[in-house]
Amino acid sequence: MAERIHPETTPRSEQEPSHPPAPAAAGTYVIQIPKDQIYRVPPPENADRIKGLSRRRKSRSTTCCCFRFCCCSLLLLVLLLAIAAGVFYLVFRPESPNYSVDGVSIAGLNLTSPSSVVSPRFDVSVTADNPNDKIGIYYERGSSVEVSYKDVALCDGAWPQFYQPSNNVTVFKTSLKGSSIELTSSMRKDLVEAQTSGKTVPFKVNLRVPVKIKVGSVKTWTIKVKVRCDLTVDKLTSQSKIVSKDCDYSVKLW
């Protein structure tokens, strides 16, 4: 049996638009471009802002590089100093010197006079011990030695200038003088009571000495040494003896 073939019929609406598009005006063209291919040009103020941000980033990167360089240089310097200090200690084995006040002779404290003004004189014997094998000590000018009672300076003087070689113990005597020192009534009373009753009298001896350390043929910069001794004596005469003493010292490198 023969099949009947029916012709395809397309709806009129799909074949031809009911309303044809309006023709473009003369001299006007419409171009359709995909959205992802559109490149927008920023306004001038945005361009200036971007330039400013790029400059800031460059300056920040330069600052960071300088900061890192300084940190690395500082760490390297600290490492080199630590190595040098270790080598110095292993080679020279430095030891701290020792200082002590071993004798005091007192004169000029006349407490029987009605006047409260005195002019005392102290002859102080000091021992300086340098136990180092390869290090010498230069005691320079500008030193001072002072004796005080209850925070009142009675007399002062100077530490002698000399060089102390390694493994050396030096004992020297320095004369300290005071002029027209006025004692308060309470100070005078305590001193008189201590003399008559046989009590000990406390004094403070303060030493300030600039020194230079000699290591081999090299001499260091000036270092300030401060020695403080709290001591008590049995009497206020030239035959006085030290009953007790406690000395310590500090070093100022700069």
Coordinates of C-alpha atoms in Angstrom, one line a residue:
M1 CA 0.0 0.0 0.0
A2 CA 1.4 3.3 -0.9
E3 CA 2.1 5.8 1.9
R4 CA 0.7 9.3 1.6
I5 CA 3.2 12.0 2.1
H6 CA 1.9 15.2 3.6
P7 CA 3.9 18.4 3.0
E8 CA 5.3 20.1 6.1
T9 CA 3.6 23.1 7.1
T10 CA 5.4 25.8 9.1
P11 CA 3.4 28.2 11.2
R12 CA 3.3 31.6 9.8
S13 CA 4.5 33.2 13.0
E14 CA 7.8 31.2 12.9
Q15 CA 8.5 31.9 9.3
E16 CA 8.0 35.6 9.2
P17 CA 7.9 38.1 12.1
S18 CA 4.6 39.7 12.4
H19 CA 6.3 43.1 12.9
P20 CA 9.5 43.6 11.0
P21 CA 12.3 45.6 12.8
A22 CA 12.4 49.2 12.2
P23 CA 15.0 50.2 9.7
A24 CA 18.1 51.9 11.3
A25 CA 18.3 55.6 10.8
A26 CA 20.5 56.9 8.0
G27 CA 24.2 57.1 9.1
T28 CA 23.6 55.1 12.3
Y29 CA 25.1 51.6 12.8
V30 CA 24.3 49.1 15.6
I31 CA 27.2 46.7 16.5
Q32 CA 26.7 44.0 19.0
I33 CA 29.8 42.9 20.9
P34 CA 29.9 40.1 23.5
K35 CA 30.0 41.4 27.1
D36 CA 33.3 39.6 28.0
Q37 CA 35.1 41.5 25.2
I38 CA 34.3 44.9 26.4
Y39 CA 37.3 46.8 27.9
R40 CA 36.5 49.7 30.1
V41 CA 38.8 52.7 30.4
P42 CA 39.0 54.1 34.0
P43 CA 38.4 57.7 34.5
P44 CA 41.4 60.0 35.0
E45 CA 41.0 60.2 38.8
N46 CA 41.1 56.4 39.1
A47 CA 44.3 56.3 36.9
D48 CA 46.0 58.9 39.2
R49 CA 44.9 56.8 42.2
I50 CA 46.4 53.7 40.8
K51 CA 49.7 55.5 40.1
G52 CA 49.8 56.6 43.7
L53 CA 49.2 53.1 45.0
S54 CA 52.0 51.7 42.8
R55 CA 54.4 54.3 44.1
R56 CA 53.5 53.4 47.7
R57 CA 54.1 49.8 47.0
K58 CA 57.5 50.6 45.6
S59 CA 58.5 52.7 48.6
R60 CA 57.3 50.0 51.0
S61 CA 59.3 47.4 49.2
T62 CA 62.4 49.6 49.4
T63 CA 61.8 50.3 53.1
C64 CA 61.4 46.5 53.8
C65 CA 64.6 45.8 51.9
C66 CA 66.5 48.4 54.0
F67 CA 65.0 47.1 57.2
R68 CA 66.0 43.5 56.4
F69 CA 69.5 44.6 55.4
C70 CA 69.9 46.5 58.8
C71 CA 68.7 43.5 60.8
C72 CA 71.0 41.2 59.0
S73 CA 74.0 43.5 59.5
L74 CA 73.1 43.9 63.2
L75 CA 72.9 40.2 63.7
L76 CA 76.2 39.7 61.9
L77 CA 77.8 42.3 64.1
V78 CA 76.5 40.7 67.3
L79 CA 77.7 37.3 66.1
L80 CA 81.2 38.6 65.4
L81 CA 81.4 40.4 68.7
A82 CA 80.3 37.2 70.5
I83 CA 83.0 35.2 68.7
A84 CA 85.6 37.8 69.5
A85 CA 84.6 37.8 73.2
G86 CA 84.7 34.0 73.3
V87 CA 88.2 33.9 71.7
F88 CA 89.4 36.7 74.1
Y89 CA 88.1 34.7 77.1
L90 CA 89.7 31.5 76.0
V91 CA 93.1 33.1 75.3
F92 CA 93.5 35.5 78.3
R93 CA 91.1 34.1 80.9
P94 CA 90.4 37.5 82.5
E95 CA 89.7 37.8 86.2
S96 CA 88.3 40.7 88.1
P97 CA 90.8 42.6 90.4
N98 CA 90.2 42.8 94.1
Y99 CA 90.3 45.9 96.3
S100 CA 90.2 46.2 100.1
V101 CA 90.9 48.8 102.8
D102 CA 93.3 47.2 105.3
G103 CA 94.3 50.1 107.7
V104 CA 93.1 53.5 108.8
S105 CA 94.9 56.1 110.9
I106 CA 92.8 58.9 112.2
A107 CA 93.9 62.4 113.5
G108 CA 92.3 65.8 113.8
L109 CA 89.0 64.7 115.4
N110 CA 89.2 66.8 118.6
L111 CA 85.9 66.2 120.3
T112 CA 86.9 67.8 123.6
S113 CA 87.0 71.3 122.0
P114 CA 83.8 73.4 122.4
S115 CA 83.9 74.1 118.7
S116 CA 81.9 71.9 116.4
V117 CA 84.3 72.5 113.5
V118 CA 87.0 69.9 112.9
S119 CA 89.7 69.3 110.3
P120 CA 90.2 65.5 110.3
R121 CA 92.9 63.6 108.5
F122 CA 92.7 59.9 107.6
D123 CA 95.7 57.8 106.3
V124 CA 94.1 54.9 104.5
S125 CA 95.9 51.8 103.4
V126 CA 94.5 50.1 100.3
T127 CA 95.4 46.8 98.7
A128 CA 94.9 46.3 95.0
D129 CA 95.2 42.7 93.7
N130 CA 95.5 42.0 90.0
P131 CA 95.3 38.1 89.6
N132 CA 95.4 38.1 85.8
D133 CA 98.3 36.3 84.0
K134 CA 98.3 38.4 80.8
I135 CA 96.5 41.6 81.7
G136 CA 97.9 44.8 83.2
I137 CA 96.1 47.8 84.7
Y138 CA 96.9 51.5 84.3
Y139 CA 95.5 53.7 87.1
E140 CA 95.0 57.1 85.5
R141 CA 94.6 60.7 86.8
G142 CA 91.3 62.0 88.0
S143 CA 90.7 59.6 90.9
S144 CA 89.1 60.5 94.2
V145 CA 89.0 58.9 97.6
E146 CA 86.5 60.1 100.2
V147 CA 85.7 59.1 103.9
S148 CA 82.2 60.0 105.2
Y149 CA 80.3 59.5 108.5
K150 CA 76.5 59.4 108.3
D151 CA 76.6 60.7 104.7
V152 CA 78.7 63.7 105.7
A153 CA 82.1 63.9 103.9
L154 CA 84.9 64.3 106.4
C155 CA 88.0 64.2 104.2
D156 CA 89.1 63.4 100.7
G157 CA 92.1 62.8 98.5
A158 CA 93.4 61.0 95.4
W159 CA 94.4 57.5 94.3
P160 CA 98.0 57.4 93.2
Q161 CA 98.7 57.1 89.4
F162 CA 100.7 54.0 88.6
Y163 CA 100.8 50.8 86.4
Q164 CA 100.0 47.5 87.9
P165 CA 101.5 44.5 86.0
S166 CA 99.9 41.0 85.8
N167 CA 99.9 38.8 88.9
N168 CA 100.7 41.7 91.2
V169 CA 99.5 42.9 94.6
T170 CA 100.1 46.6 95.4
V171 CA 99.6 48.1 98.8
F172 CA 99.7 51.9 99.1
K173 CA 98.7 54.5 101.6
T174 CA 96.9 57.7 100.7
S175 CA 96.5 60.7 102.9
L176 CA 93.0 62.2 103.0
K177 CA 92.4 65.6 104.5
G178 CA 89.3 67.7 105.5
S179 CA 89.1 71.3 106.4
S180 CA 86.6 73.1 108.5
I181 CA 84.1 70.3 108.6
E182 CA 81.1 71.2 110.8
L183 CA 79.6 68.4 112.8
T184 CA 76.0 68.4 113.8
S185 CA 75.1 68.1 117.5
S186 CA 73.9 64.5 117.1
M187 CA 77.0 63.5 115.2
R188 CA 79.3 65.0 117.8
K189 CA 77.3 63.3 120.6
D190 CA 77.5 59.9 118.9
L191 CA 81.2 60.2 118.3
V192 CA 81.9 61.3 121.9
E193 CA 79.8 58.4 123.2
A194 CA 81.6 55.9 121.0
Q195 CA 85.0 57.1 122.2
T196 CA 84.1 57.1 125.9
S197 CA 82.2 53.8 125.9
G198 CA 84.6 51.8 123.6
K199 CA 82.0 51.3 120.9
T200 CA 83.0 50.9 117.2
V201 CA 82.5 53.8 114.8
P202 CA 81.2 53.2 111.3
F203 CA 82.7 55.0 108.3
K204 CA 82.3 54.7 104.5
V205 CA 85.2 54.9 102.1
N206 CA 84.4 55.6 98.5
L207 CA 87.0 55.3 95.7
R208 CA 86.5 56.4 92.1
V209 CA 89.4 55.5 89.8
P210 CA 89.7 55.8 86.0
V211 CA 91.7 52.8 84.6
K212 CA 92.9 51.4 81.3
I213 CA 93.4 47.7 80.7
K214 CA 96.5 46.5 78.9
V215 CA 96.1 43.3 76.9
G216 CA 99.4 42.4 75.3
S217 CA 100.5 45.7 73.5
V218 CA 96.9 47.0 73.2
K219 CA 95.5 49.5 75.7
T220 CA 91.8 50.0 76.1
W221 CA 89.8 53.1 76.5
T222 CA 89.2 54.6 80.0
I223 CA 87.1 52.5 82.3
K224 CA 85.7 53.9 85.6
V225 CA 86.0 51.7 88.7
K226 CA 84.1 52.5 91.8
V227 CA 85.0 50.9 95.2
R228 CA 82.8 51.2 98.3
C229 CA 83.9 50.0 101.7
D230 CA 81.7 50.0 104.9
L231 CA 84.1 49.6 107.8
T232 CA 84.1 50.1 111.6
V233 CA 87.1 51.2 113.7
D234 CA 87.7 50.7 117.4
K235 CA 88.9 54.2 118.2
L236 CA 89.4 57.7 116.6
T237 CA 93.1 57.9 117.0
S238 CA 96.3 57.2 115.0
Q239 CA 96.3 53.7 116.6
S240 CA 92.8 52.8 115.4
K241 CA 92.2 49.3 114.0
I242 CA 89.6 48.1 111.6
V243 CA 87.1 45.8 113.4
S244 CA 84.9 44.9 110.4
K245 CA 84.8 45.8 106.7
D246 CA 82.7 45.0 103.7
C247 CA 84.0 46.1 100.2
D248 CA 82.4 45.8 96.8
Y249 CA 83.1 47.5 93.5
S250 CA 81.4 48.2 90.2
V251 CA 82.8 48.9 86.7
K252 CA 81.4 51.4 84.2
L253 CA 82.7 50.6 80.7
W254 CA 81.5 53.7 78.9

